[in-house]
Amino acid sequence: MADAMVIDGPRGEKRKASVLGDDSGHVPRRIRPLDPDVVNKIAAGEIIVAPVHALKELMENAVDAGSTSLEIVVKDGGLKLLQITDNGCGIDKQDLPILCERFTTSKLQKFEDLQSISTYGFRGEALASISHIAHLTVTTKTQESNCAWRAHYGSGKLVPAKPGQSPDPKPVAGRQGTQITVEDLFYNIPTRRRAFRSASDEYNKIIDMVGRYAVHCSHVAFSCKKHGESSTSIAIQANASRTDRIRQIYGGSVANELIEYCTSDDRWGFKAKGLATNANYNLKKTTLLLFINHRCVESSNIRKAVEQTYASFLPKNGHPFVYLSLEIAPERVDVNVHPTKREVNFLNEHEIIQAICEHIRSRLAAVDTSRTFLTQTLLPGGTWSASDQQASSSTPSKTSGAASGARKTPARNESSLVRTDTNMRKITSMLPPSSTMEAGVRGDGISSTSDVNAIISGTNKGVDMIKYETVEREATACRLISVRELRAEVREEMHHELTEIFANHTFVGIVDERRRLAAIQGGVKLYLVDYGRVCYEYFYQLGLTDFGNFGTIRFDPPLDLREVLSMAAESERTATADASGRVDKDEDDEMDVSEIVELVADQLVERREMLLEYFSFEISPAGELLSIPLLVKGYTPSIAKLPRFLLELGPRVNWSEEKACFEGFLKELAMFYVPERLPATIGTDDLPSVQGGGKDVDIETVARRDHVRFALEHVLFPAFKSRLVATKSLMQTGILEVANLKGLYRVFERC
């Protein structure tokens, strides 16, 4: 035992070569080739360092395949599941057996091709590396193929999906494109897998990488979400502009302060374009989205140069947001200098960086005519403490360096304060009451002010007396392509700034019911809104959103469809005759009312099943109108508009084409639901019809006005906050800025 302890030597002592079996100590060990599996795992560890690198390779392959839509699903930060689905050209079935072998690619044939490479990938190592450290499944379909093919890979080769099965690709149902599923990443490298501390950190890295490519690839739609969740972390439409993409990913505060720049120089063979924040915005850390020849890379030299450029424009410790797309002649760029292609080398790097920074500096200087600073003032009721007052009085105008470095709370400007407490007084409460109301109306019907108030309060009660019956009916999901296209058209016309105003507005009051004008407050601005135009947009969008799931307004007893249509046709004929100024009526030129009524009625009765299924618009075979759609609870459209609404369904709806039919019907339905123009409230117009009171006012008009006022303030405008997508046409014709708090402060200061 003692001899054995002497041979082992002390713990931690370096053993001699003789102990290892080499008595001479000078004979070198034999060099042996590594096992191919070991080689592939080492190479995979260099290329796929983390899940985000695997996703980057897969996204670049999808864009190379001509995809216009990428859907990404992640579980446990990409370690458990990483799935990307595209709609590209797909992979041919004959290429599947060698798909995951190293150095197999369709983008490169000889080494000289690297000098003109224009695709993201070129080495053919991404899928091979992933297959050696994860379970890889590929489902793909080309345009010429009758079905999709699914293949499973392990260690670069085809493997069976289950033991005992054939490893050959299997035919499956699928759409055109490719879906790549990576499961159990680094399952055979436990040390690497244990190095990832948090799945949320890895998911944040994935979101950052997807956001970068979503900003750059302006023609591609991106969506990314966690597995099992219905909401997406990133959802970008293919037709979204680059500014809108930045707004959705990095926020409106960044997008609102962007300036565009573009420069080029044939001498150095480059062209640079992008977006950068101006001097009004700064971050705690520089955000640089750098793409060289459309490849997302990093460059410490470019980052430092950009930060130095902004140093003279931003406050201390302020940093910019910069998106830079740099295109350099391929023969001047070496893309094969990093295993993950994170870095590239290019000729004349110093000159190109200097030219770009000089151009950005000139653009910043051109827009640096005004600066925006956030300020804060002492809140109402607050007082300065004695110590604060003493410190402020004793502090000199120029403090020491240590004191100046301390963080101070800036004072807010009163012109930036937004007061939108809905519990405070409304503008209508500040209007003086009518003299007639104060004195009371003397007459046979009403004897005192209390009687008038009783009648008006009775009409207000009618607003709350609407009865609704809840029917248990399962909601149906709309899968019609035409309806989805109509919804997409609304989203394309979205005006983001106006939508945000409506989402955060405060209702001020109705200004003019005859012109259908209302006032709302958005931030520190006051707007005049055409609520008829806004309601039209809202009800049309509501029809698209709730398509096939409308409530019903039932008529008891049912209405005779042809009789209602006759009322509208007679009214239209009378209006046409009055407009033309004719006294005599020529039967040949006169509008045939009965023929038009029968034509429209036959159209509606013939399509009654479709109208009932999609719009809850029920008509009996005998031509009785049983119900019309109910779009919103708490507001009832004017039944006086029903005849014209039914008559307009004939000539204004294209019943022969699905998309045009749905669009026309919903627009006419929205027009029917828009609040009608009401007579102006002057004098005793708000009072019911009285005898001897001097002016006759219909009590139904008073009740209708109260209903519309209540619905606008408590039903419709609150609904605009959550469900209205304000369009560009609404921005042009439906809203007007009438006051700005900052502008008013300037006026008062001059006075």
XYZ file of C-alpha atoms in Angstrom:
751
model
C 0.000 0.000 0.000
C 2.848 2.323 0.801
C 4.492 1.636 -2.557
C 1.261 2.378 -4.352
C 0.975 5.722 -2.652
C 4.511 6.617 -3.617
C 3.814 5.739 -7.265
C 0.661 7.864 -7.376
C 2.455 10.855 -5.951
C 0.922 13.850 -4.292
C -2.494 15.118 -5.469
C -2.220 17.826 -8.181
C 1.329 16.898 -9.174
C 2.023 16.740 -12.915
C 2.789 13.183 -13.956
C 5.773 12.352 -16.084
C 5.617 10.706 -19.468
C 7.120 7.535 -17.993
C 4.112 7.162 -15.767
C 1.870 7.196 -18.849
C 3.743 4.265 -20.352
C 6.298 6.201 -22.397
C 9.711 5.533 -20.868
C 11.681 7.713 -23.230
C 9.381 10.752 -22.950
C 10.376 11.902 -26.461
C 8.307 9.709 -28.746
C 5.300 11.779 -30.012
C 1.778 10.450 -29.995
C 0.383 9.133 -33.241
C -1.889 11.408 -35.278
C -5.204 9.750 -36.081
C -8.191 11.032 -38.039
C -11.224 11.919 -35.950
C -14.438 10.024 -36.279
C -16.728 11.763 -38.813
C -19.479 12.043 -36.187
C -17.094 13.915 -33.865
C -16.039 16.200 -36.728
C -19.644 17.025 -37.573
C -20.566 17.762 -33.967
C -17.564 20.073 -33.563
C -18.501 21.915 -36.761
C -22.133 22.112 -35.673
C -21.098 23.629 -32.356
C -19.218 26.380 -34.178
C -22.070 27.234 -36.562
C -25.079 26.769 -34.250
C -23.989 28.429 -31.032
C -27.518 29.143 -29.753
C -31.117 28.681 -30.969
C -31.111 32.177 -32.445
C -28.309 31.182 -34.832
C -30.283 28.188 -36.053
C -33.293 30.428 -36.639
C -31.163 32.984 -38.499
C -29.914 30.306 -40.904
C -33.444 28.988 -41.486
C -34.886 32.472 -42.070
C -32.177 33.285 -44.606
C -32.849 30.023 -46.456
C -36.571 30.847 -46.541
C -35.970 34.327 -47.966
C -33.561 32.852 -50.530
C -36.405 30.558 -51.626
C -38.552 33.564 -52.556
C -40.880 33.435 -49.557
C -43.301 36.269 -48.869
C -44.517 34.960 -45.513
C -42.638 33.447 -42.572
C -44.376 31.909 -39.553
C -42.171 31.058 -36.566
C -43.169 29.030 -33.506
C -40.831 28.717 -30.500
C -40.993 26.579 -27.356
C -38.655 26.920 -24.366
C -36.538 29.538 -26.089
C -36.042 27.307 -29.149
C -34.382 24.471 -27.224
C -37.488 22.293 -27.180
C -39.047 23.371 -30.487
C -38.111 25.738 -33.276
C -40.440 25.706 -36.277
C -40.402 27.962 -39.325
C -42.945 27.785 -42.143
C -42.596 29.640 -45.455
C -44.392 29.833 -48.790
C -41.307 29.701 -51.006
C -40.520 27.531 -53.981
C -40.042 24.382 -51.888
C -37.481 21.562 -52.190
C -37.605 18.945 -54.904
C -38.199 15.377 -53.729
C -35.048 14.141 -55.452
C -32.944 16.537 -53.356
C -34.256 15.352 -49.994
C -31.799 12.423 -49.522
C -28.775 14.753 -49.626
C -30.471 17.786 -48.089
C -28.680 17.531 -44.739
C -25.274 16.420 -45.957
C -22.457 18.889 -45.419
C -21.474 21.193 -48.265
C -24.551 20.482 -50.393
C -26.021 23.699 -51.760
C -27.897 25.085 -54.755
C -26.278 28.534 -54.528
C -22.628 27.831 -55.240
C -20.787 25.646 -57.746
C -17.170 26.811 -57.755
C -15.022 28.938 -55.480
C -15.066 31.889 -57.887
C -18.816 32.193 -57.351
C -18.106 33.624 -53.913
C -16.999 36.847 -55.581
C -20.508 37.424 -56.959
C -22.626 35.700 -54.315
C -25.977 37.455 -53.786
C -27.789 34.968 -51.572
C -27.731 34.600 -47.800
C -26.461 31.028 -47.694
C -23.712 29.465 -49.771
C -21.805 26.836 -47.751
C -24.541 24.258 -47.293
C -23.746 23.660 -43.618
C -26.796 24.997 -41.773
C -29.191 22.052 -42.077
C -26.318 19.580 -41.783
C -25.152 21.145 -38.543
C -28.662 21.242 -37.107
C -29.312 17.590 -37.955
C -26.246 16.515 -35.922
C -27.377 18.243 -32.723
C -31.189 18.066 -32.977
C -34.093 16.079 -34.377
C -34.890 17.651 -37.737
C -38.110 17.273 -39.748
C -38.637 18.817 -43.186
C -42.042 19.067 -44.902
C -41.918 20.617 -48.370
C -43.957 20.985 -51.533
C -43.055 22.486 -54.889
C -45.479 23.994 -57.342
C -45.142 21.025 -59.722
C -45.637 18.405 -56.999
C -49.067 16.905 -56.372
C -48.426 16.480 -52.658
C -45.999 17.480 -49.955
C -43.132 15.261 -48.754
C -41.997 14.826 -45.178
C -38.540 13.592 -44.221
C -36.789 13.061 -40.882
C -33.057 13.560 -40.431
C -30.417 12.563 -37.933
C -26.650 13.027 -38.221
C -27.019 14.354 -41.769
C -28.937 11.353 -43.123
C -32.522 10.282 -43.581
C -33.871 8.394 -40.574
C -37.237 6.696 -40.042
C -39.918 8.558 -38.125
C -40.372 5.495 -35.899
C -38.192 2.421 -35.414
C -38.860 -0.235 -38.028
C -40.190 2.175 -40.640
C -38.550 3.171 -43.915
C -36.429 6.343 -43.831
C -37.641 7.434 -47.273
C -39.707 10.654 -47.490
C -43.439 10.132 -46.988
C -46.189 11.872 -48.981
C -48.402 14.110 -46.835
C -50.887 16.908 -47.314
C -49.383 20.370 -47.308
C -49.269 23.763 -48.945
C -46.561 25.104 -51.205
C -43.385 25.980 -49.390
C -41.281 24.402 -46.677
C -41.785 23.764 -42.990
C -38.680 22.937 -40.946
C -39.117 21.661 -37.398
C -36.134 21.502 -35.040
C -36.760 19.584 -31.809
C -34.568 19.000 -28.762
C -31.707 21.242 -29.833
C -28.326 20.200 -28.301
C -29.869 17.009 -26.919
C -26.568 15.175 -27.459
C -24.367 18.016 -26.147
C -25.462 18.282 -22.494
C -22.777 20.801 -21.527
C -23.947 23.228 -24.207
C -27.599 22.731 -23.297
C -26.964 23.352 -19.594
C -25.172 26.602 -20.459
C -28.490 28.258 -21.372
C -29.771 29.651 -18.102
C -33.137 31.074 -19.119
C -35.536 30.153 -21.906
C -36.979 33.671 -21.827
C -33.556 35.163 -22.572
C -33.175 32.939 -25.628
C -36.681 33.851 -26.771
C -35.853 37.553 -26.457
C -32.805 36.996 -28.660
C -35.017 35.265 -31.215
C -37.521 38.136 -31.148
C -34.669 40.603 -31.681
C -33.356 38.667 -34.691
C -36.830 38.261 -36.229
C -37.470 41.982 -35.714
C -34.270 42.904 -37.510
C -35.119 40.852 -40.590
C -38.744 42.020 -40.446
C -37.550 45.619 -40.731
C -35.156 44.884 -43.587
C -37.192 42.437 -45.717
C -39.908 44.892 -46.670
C -41.693 42.444 -48.988
C -41.979 39.581 -46.494
C -44.592 39.053 -43.773
C -43.294 37.864 -40.404
C -45.032 36.342 -37.410
C -43.429 34.881 -34.306
C -45.091 33.423 -31.234
C -44.571 30.986 -28.410
C -45.879 27.465 -28.839
C -49.363 27.055 -27.422
C -50.153 30.781 -27.274
C -52.720 32.438 -29.511
C -51.158 35.902 -29.461
C -48.074 36.700 -31.501
C -45.030 38.561 -30.266
C -44.389 39.921 -33.773
C -46.950 40.190 -36.568
C -45.909 42.165 -39.651
C -47.905 42.312 -42.881
C -46.122 41.892 -46.207
C -47.297 45.277 -47.519
C -46.323 47.245 -44.393
C -43.890 50.072 -44.988
C -40.494 50.091 -43.308
C -41.531 52.899 -40.969
C -44.657 50.988 -39.955
C -42.534 47.895 -39.309
C -40.278 49.889 -36.991
C -43.363 51.334 -35.310
C -44.813 47.898 -34.578
C -41.532 46.362 -33.398
C -39.684 49.210 -31.675
C -42.575 51.536 -30.816
C -44.105 54.756 -32.030
C -41.667 56.919 -30.078
C -38.903 55.699 -32.381
C -40.920 55.763 -35.605
C -42.145 59.328 -35.050
C -38.595 60.705 -34.909
C -37.057 58.930 -37.912
C -35.274 60.659 -40.752
C -34.470 58.951 -44.026
C -31.040 59.067 -45.617
C -29.467 57.698 -48.785
C -25.953 58.113 -50.168
C -23.648 56.379 -52.640
C -20.161 56.683 -54.107
C -19.063 54.946 -57.281
C -15.432 55.432 -56.343
C -15.766 53.092 -53.352
C -18.490 51.007 -54.958
C -21.200 51.288 -52.291
C -24.745 52.490 -51.784
C -26.179 53.126 -48.311
C -29.736 53.897 -47.279
C -31.732 53.632 -44.098
C -33.520 55.373 -41.269
C -32.138 57.047 -38.161
C -33.604 58.953 -35.246
C -33.152 62.693 -35.075
C -31.828 64.745 -32.166
C -35.193 64.684 -30.346
C -34.865 60.999 -29.453
C -32.196 59.090 -27.587
C -31.753 55.683 -25.958
C -29.628 54.353 -23.143
C -27.940 52.005 -25.604
C -27.303 52.278 -29.320
C -29.617 50.173 -31.456
C -27.934 49.460 -34.796
C -29.668 47.362 -37.436
C -26.831 46.737 -39.891
C -27.295 44.843 -43.146
C -24.436 44.485 -45.614
C -25.603 43.123 -48.944
C -28.892 42.222 -47.189
C -27.101 40.094 -44.582
C -27.553 40.936 -40.891
C -24.054 41.456 -39.496
C -22.241 43.278 -36.718
C -19.464 45.820 -37.045
C -17.851 47.483 -34.068
C -16.194 50.031 -36.350
C -19.494 51.198 -37.825
C -21.121 51.263 -34.390
C -18.365 53.434 -32.905
C -18.420 55.791 -35.888
C -22.192 56.240 -35.637
C -22.015 56.921 -31.895
C -19.311 59.524 -32.452
C -21.450 61.167 -35.125
C -24.405 61.511 -32.747
C -22.237 62.659 -29.817
C -22.494 66.286 -30.906
C -26.301 66.143 -31.264
C -27.506 64.052 -28.312
C -27.188 64.742 -24.587
C -24.613 62.915 -22.533
C -25.190 59.143 -22.356
C -27.752 59.429 -25.153
C -27.650 56.951 -28.014
C -29.501 56.698 -31.344
C -31.559 54.140 -33.225
C -30.085 53.512 -36.696
C -31.139 51.171 -39.482
C -28.455 50.920 -42.182
C -28.650 48.883 -45.379
C -25.251 48.905 -47.064
C -24.866 47.481 -50.551
C -21.301 46.911 -51.735
C -20.116 45.346 -54.955
C -19.884 41.565 -54.267
C -16.299 41.372 -55.476
C -15.322 43.856 -52.742
C -16.843 41.802 -49.879
C -15.503 38.671 -48.206
C -18.481 36.901 -46.596
C -16.579 33.759 -45.606
C -14.735 35.071 -42.550
C -16.967 33.900 -39.684
C -18.580 30.518 -38.964
C -21.989 32.092 -38.279
C -21.513 34.804 -40.972
C -21.912 37.412 -38.237
C -19.066 39.487 -39.611
C -17.848 40.347 -43.100
C -14.812 42.148 -44.465
C -14.935 44.658 -47.294
C -12.450 46.889 -49.070
C -12.071 50.591 -48.240
C -13.893 50.134 -44.965
C -12.625 53.368 -43.431
C -13.561 55.503 -46.440
C -17.056 54.011 -46.726
C -17.805 54.469 -43.027
C -16.596 58.047 -43.121
C -18.762 58.863 -46.144
C -21.869 57.394 -44.484
C -21.311 59.210 -41.199
C -20.722 62.519 -42.966
C -24.024 62.133 -44.786
C -25.882 61.281 -41.556
C -24.292 64.297 -39.865
C -25.504 66.575 -42.651
C -29.034 65.146 -42.420
C -29.091 65.663 -38.648
C -27.883 69.232 -39.025
C -30.592 69.933 -41.614
C -33.445 68.829 -39.343
C -31.959 70.189 -36.119
C -33.979 73.396 -36.338
C -36.217 72.492 -33.390
C -35.678 70.372 -30.320
C -38.248 68.710 -28.072
C -37.635 68.456 -24.329
C -39.892 66.890 -21.700
C -40.549 69.114 -18.705
C -42.455 68.786 -15.428
C -43.956 71.329 -13.098
C -45.022 71.221 -9.464
C -48.377 69.477 -9.158
C -51.370 71.561 -7.998
C -51.465 71.753 -4.211
C -47.795 70.872 -3.827
C -45.402 73.121 -1.926
C -41.656 73.447 -1.829
C -40.105 72.369 1.413
C -38.030 74.866 3.370
C -34.899 72.835 2.822
C -35.494 72.836 -0.934
C -36.031 76.583 -0.976
C -32.900 77.177 1.092
C -30.868 74.871 -1.107
C -32.105 76.529 -4.263
C -31.377 80.018 -2.933
C -27.909 79.133 -1.738
C -26.902 77.160 -4.836
C -24.873 79.251 -7.286
C -25.771 79.410 -10.960
C -22.843 77.205 -11.914
C -22.570 74.106 -9.780
C -19.595 71.870 -9.368
C -19.024 68.846 -11.528
C -20.264 66.465 -8.826
C -23.455 68.441 -8.299
C -24.132 68.796 -12.001
C -23.799 65.062 -12.442
C -26.690 64.436 -10.054
C -29.982 63.573 -11.717
C -32.548 66.354 -11.457
C -36.283 66.035 -12.030
C -37.232 68.349 -14.911
C -40.220 70.611 -14.518
C -43.230 69.851 -16.710
C -44.657 72.582 -18.849
C -48.293 73.369 -18.111
C -48.991 73.448 -21.832
C -48.226 69.705 -21.939
C -50.637 68.686 -19.166
C -53.557 66.599 -20.385
C -56.706 66.882 -18.300
C -59.244 64.274 -19.350
C -61.087 63.320 -16.172
C -64.449 62.050 -17.394
C -65.979 62.607 -13.938
C -65.530 66.356 -14.236
C -68.134 68.726 -15.649
C -69.095 68.404 -19.291
C -69.239 71.360 -21.633
C -73.038 71.053 -21.833
C -73.372 71.764 -18.105
C -71.711 75.135 -18.622
C -74.342 76.340 -21.131
C -77.014 78.665 -19.683
C -80.540 77.214 -19.557
C -83.145 78.530 -21.970
C -85.319 81.346 -20.717
C -88.382 79.410 -21.693
C -87.240 76.501 -19.628
C -86.689 78.751 -16.601
C -89.973 80.537 -16.851
C -91.983 77.475 -17.732
C -94.345 77.009 -20.639
C -97.866 78.178 -20.010
C -100.547 76.503 -22.078
C -103.347 74.017 -22.118
C -101.049 70.982 -22.247
C -98.158 71.937 -19.869
C -98.527 74.191 -16.902
C -95.118 74.504 -15.251
C -91.414 73.801 -15.502
C -91.827 70.616 -13.478
C -94.191 69.231 -16.117
C -91.648 69.997 -18.867
C -88.869 68.264 -16.960
C -91.144 65.291 -16.365
C -91.774 64.874 -20.080
C -88.101 65.242 -21.003
C -87.023 62.833 -18.273
C -89.624 60.429 -19.593
C -88.006 60.523 -23.027
C -84.608 59.870 -21.449
C -86.004 56.795 -19.801
C -86.784 55.448 -23.249
C -83.071 55.112 -23.837
C -82.792 52.597 -21.020
C -86.061 50.808 -21.851
C -84.643 48.907 -24.846
C -85.144 45.205 -24.160
C -82.699 42.569 -25.387
C -83.172 38.837 -25.431
C -80.057 36.675 -25.271
C -80.103 33.618 -27.531
C -77.556 30.845 -27.062
C -76.044 30.512 -30.496
C -72.558 29.279 -31.151
C -70.327 31.821 -32.894
C -69.256 30.837 -36.392
C -65.740 31.475 -37.677
C -65.647 33.246 -41.030
C -63.365 31.480 -43.503
C -64.558 33.235 -46.655
C -61.632 34.564 -48.667
C -63.695 37.530 -49.892
C -64.384 38.712 -46.330
C -60.737 38.300 -45.382
C -59.730 40.375 -48.399
C -62.171 43.123 -47.385
C -60.719 43.106 -43.871
C -57.198 43.308 -45.296
C -58.198 46.306 -47.440
C -59.333 48.133 -44.303
C -56.040 47.374 -42.576
C -54.101 48.624 -45.605
C -55.941 51.961 -45.444
C -55.262 52.318 -41.715
C -54.019 55.723 -40.516
C -52.004 54.865 -37.418
C -51.876 58.323 -35.871
C -55.621 58.922 -36.219
C -56.393 55.430 -34.892
C -54.292 56.189 -31.842
C -56.162 59.471 -31.339
C -59.516 57.682 -31.304
C -58.132 54.934 -29.065
C -57.176 57.472 -26.373
C -59.711 60.249 -26.965
C -62.067 61.869 -24.477
C -65.581 62.727 -25.600
C -66.283 66.450 -25.118
C -69.798 66.835 -26.496
C -72.065 67.177 -29.514
C -71.567 70.450 -31.353
C -74.152 70.419 -34.141
C -76.728 67.648 -34.662
C -77.878 69.062 -37.983
C -74.334 68.860 -39.403
C -73.489 65.784 -37.270
C -70.469 67.366 -35.583
C -68.954 66.392 -32.227
C -65.884 67.518 -30.287
C -63.273 65.151 -28.851
C -59.999 65.725 -27.034
C -56.856 63.850 -28.056
C -53.873 64.632 -25.876
C -53.459 68.403 -25.782
C -55.495 68.962 -28.944
C -59.202 69.525 -29.566
C -60.761 68.009 -32.685
C -64.036 68.543 -34.505
C -65.339 65.198 -35.778
C -67.972 64.374 -38.382
C -69.567 61.633 -36.318
C -71.734 60.581 -39.256
C -68.619 59.798 -41.296
C -66.946 58.082 -38.347
C -70.042 55.991 -37.585
C -70.176 54.898 -41.215
C -66.588 53.606 -41.030
C -67.244 51.956 -37.663
C -70.434 50.143 -38.685
C -68.864 48.922 -41.936
C -65.858 47.526 -40.054
C -68.197 46.057 -37.432
C -70.036 44.249 -40.202
C -66.772 42.737 -41.451
C -65.627 41.777 -37.950
C -68.909 40.177 -36.835
C -69.714 38.713 -40.255
C -72.132 35.796 -39.831
C -72.661 36.508 -36.110
C -75.081 39.445 -36.070
C -77.906 39.939 -33.629
C -81.424 40.572 -34.869
C -84.030 43.326 -34.633
C -87.342 41.499 -35.006
C -90.589 43.062 -36.232
C -93.808 42.032 -34.522
C -95.966 41.867 -36.552
C -93.813 41.332 -39.675
C -93.632 44.087 -42.280
C -94.859 43.729 -45.833
C -91.636 44.008 -47.882
C -93.355 45.265 -51.016
C -95.356 47.857 -49.097
C -92.209 49.244 -47.469
C -90.438 49.323 -50.841
C -93.427 51.142 -52.374
C -93.124 53.855 -49.734
C -89.478 54.411 -50.633
C -90.129 54.345 -54.389
C -93.005 56.862 -54.125
C -90.833 59.153 -52.040
C -88.007 58.861 -54.576
C -90.345 59.637 -57.468
C -91.756 62.689 -55.695
C -88.281 63.967 -54.889
C -87.188 63.476 -58.501
C -90.216 65.347 -59.815
C -89.712 68.235 -57.383
C -86.035 68.473 -58.324
C -86.849 68.665 -62.043
C -89.603 71.232 -61.472
C -92.244 69.331 -63.478
C -95.936 69.831 -62.711
C -97.461 67.451 -65.245
C -96.464 63.811 -65.125
C -95.879 62.015 -68.382
C -96.608 58.329 -67.881
C -93.958 57.334 -70.427
C -91.174 59.172 -68.602
C -92.530 58.522 -65.138
C -90.736 56.024 -62.945
C -92.625 52.743 -62.847
C -92.949 52.220 -59.100
C -94.561 48.808 -59.214
C -91.952 47.405 -61.600
C -89.059 48.607 -59.426
C -90.709 47.306 -56.247
C -91.245 43.866 -57.758
C -87.689 43.725 -59.125
C -86.064 44.593 -55.767
C -88.455 42.361 -53.803
C -87.749 39.387 -56.069
C -84.006 39.879 -55.649
C -84.275 39.896 -51.857
C -86.715 36.984 -51.629
C -84.617 34.904 -54.018
C -81.515 35.375 -51.836
C -83.279 35.143 -48.469
C -81.296 32.063 -47.356
C -77.956 33.775 -47.943
C -79.173 36.957 -46.254
C -80.349 35.008 -43.211
C -77.139 32.963 -42.885
C -74.637 35.805 -43.252
C -76.537 38.925 -42.135
C -79.449 37.728 -39.889
C -81.680 39.442 -42.484
C -84.818 37.280 -42.482
C -87.461 37.411 -45.194
C -90.278 34.888 -45.539
C -91.056 33.225 -48.910
C -94.244 35.288 -49.027
C -92.263 38.540 -48.865
C -92.609 39.458 -45.190
C -89.717 41.217 -43.470
C -89.183 39.418 -40.154
C -85.845 40.831 -38.915
C -82.859 43.024 -39.782
C -79.282 42.845 -38.415
C -78.448 44.256 -34.978
C -74.887 45.632 -35.061
C -74.480 47.239 -31.659
C -76.270 46.970 -28.339
C -77.581 50.216 -26.887
C -78.303 51.992 -30.166
C -81.257 51.537 -32.525
C -81.120 52.963 -36.058
C -83.900 55.222 -37.280
C -86.721 53.034 -38.610
C -87.705 55.952 -40.846
C -84.624 55.134 -42.937
C -85.672 51.481 -43.399
C -87.667 51.919 -46.672
C -84.834 53.694 -48.446
C -82.316 51.150 -47.084
C -84.332 48.277 -48.565
C -84.788 50.056 -51.885
C -81.060 50.847 -52.190
C -80.208 47.141 -51.831
C -81.485 46.600 -55.353
C -79.361 48.885 -57.571
C -76.368 49.432 -55.243
C -75.464 45.819 -54.470
C -73.777 43.610 -57.049
C -75.573 40.329 -56.368
C -73.633 38.391 -59.024
C -70.158 38.542 -57.391
C -69.437 37.402 -53.837
C -66.925 40.024 -52.698
C -68.760 42.944 -54.329
C -72.063 41.664 -52.890
C -70.754 41.537 -49.318
C -69.040 44.908 -49.642
C -72.106 46.621 -51.117
C -74.535 45.157 -48.593
C -72.365 46.048 -45.585
C -71.875 49.602 -46.851
C -75.614 50.072 -47.287
C -76.170 48.565 -43.830
C -73.617 50.976 -42.368
C -75.352 53.896 -44.088
C -78.661 52.746 -42.561
C -77.123 52.649 -39.066
C -75.512 56.113 -39.288
C -77.381 58.571 -37.034
C -79.614 60.820 -39.081
C -79.407 64.604 -39.208
C -81.661 66.150 -36.568
C -83.169 69.646 -36.491
C -81.218 72.265 -34.588
C -82.139 72.865 -30.952
C -83.238 76.512 -30.857
C -85.631 78.006 -28.375
C -88.308 75.454 -27.520
C -87.281 72.919 -30.111
C -86.376 70.492 -27.350
C -89.852 70.690 -25.841
C -92.795 68.479 -26.809
C -95.629 69.765 -28.959
C -97.765 72.150 -26.895
C -100.811 74.229 -27.654
C -100.407 77.933 -27.205
C -96.680 77.638 -26.712
C -95.885 79.403 -29.963
C -94.057 76.590 -31.766
C -94.989 72.948 -32.365
C -92.270 70.387 -31.769
C -92.819 66.672 -32.325
C -92.297 64.675 -29.138
C -90.859 61.785 -31.193
C -88.104 64.082 -32.449
C -87.236 64.999 -28.886
C -87.127 61.332 -27.876
C -84.998 60.440 -30.899
C -82.556 63.272 -30.165
C -82.139 62.060 -26.586
C -81.550 58.513 -27.779
C -78.916 59.589 -30.319
C -77.159 61.816 -27.777
C -77.042 59.032 -25.198
C -75.834 56.459 -27.745
C -73.084 58.715 -29.092
C -71.655 59.532 -25.664
C -72.105 56.193 -23.893
C -72.134 53.567 -26.674
C -70.577 54.609 -29.973
C -67.653 56.850 -29.012
C -66.502 54.441 -26.253
C -66.660 51.677 -28.868
C -64.456 53.720 -31.203
C -61.634 53.409 -28.661
C -61.301 49.657 -29.029
C -62.756 48.708 -32.400
C -62.341 51.577 -34.860
C -59.599 51.407 -37.465
C -59.322 55.001 -38.657
C -58.632 55.129 -42.391
C -56.736 57.629 -44.485
C -59.941 58.865 -46.137
C -61.394 59.557 -42.694
C -58.312 61.632 -41.887
C -58.951 63.769 -44.977
C -62.710 64.305 -44.652
C -63.844 63.414 -41.144
C -61.729 65.272 -38.568
C -60.416 68.787 -38.067
C -58.050 70.142 -35.416
C -59.554 73.290 -33.925
C -57.337 74.003 -30.921
C -53.939 73.129 -29.543
C -53.127 73.725 -25.892
C -49.553 74.738 -26.651
C -50.736 77.205 -29.258
C -53.271 78.683 -26.857
C -50.556 79.147 -24.256
C -48.508 81.109 -26.776
C -51.497 83.370 -27.428
C -52.089 83.942 -23.716
C -48.415 84.657 -23.130
C -48.513 87.399 -25.775
C -51.550 88.925 -24.111
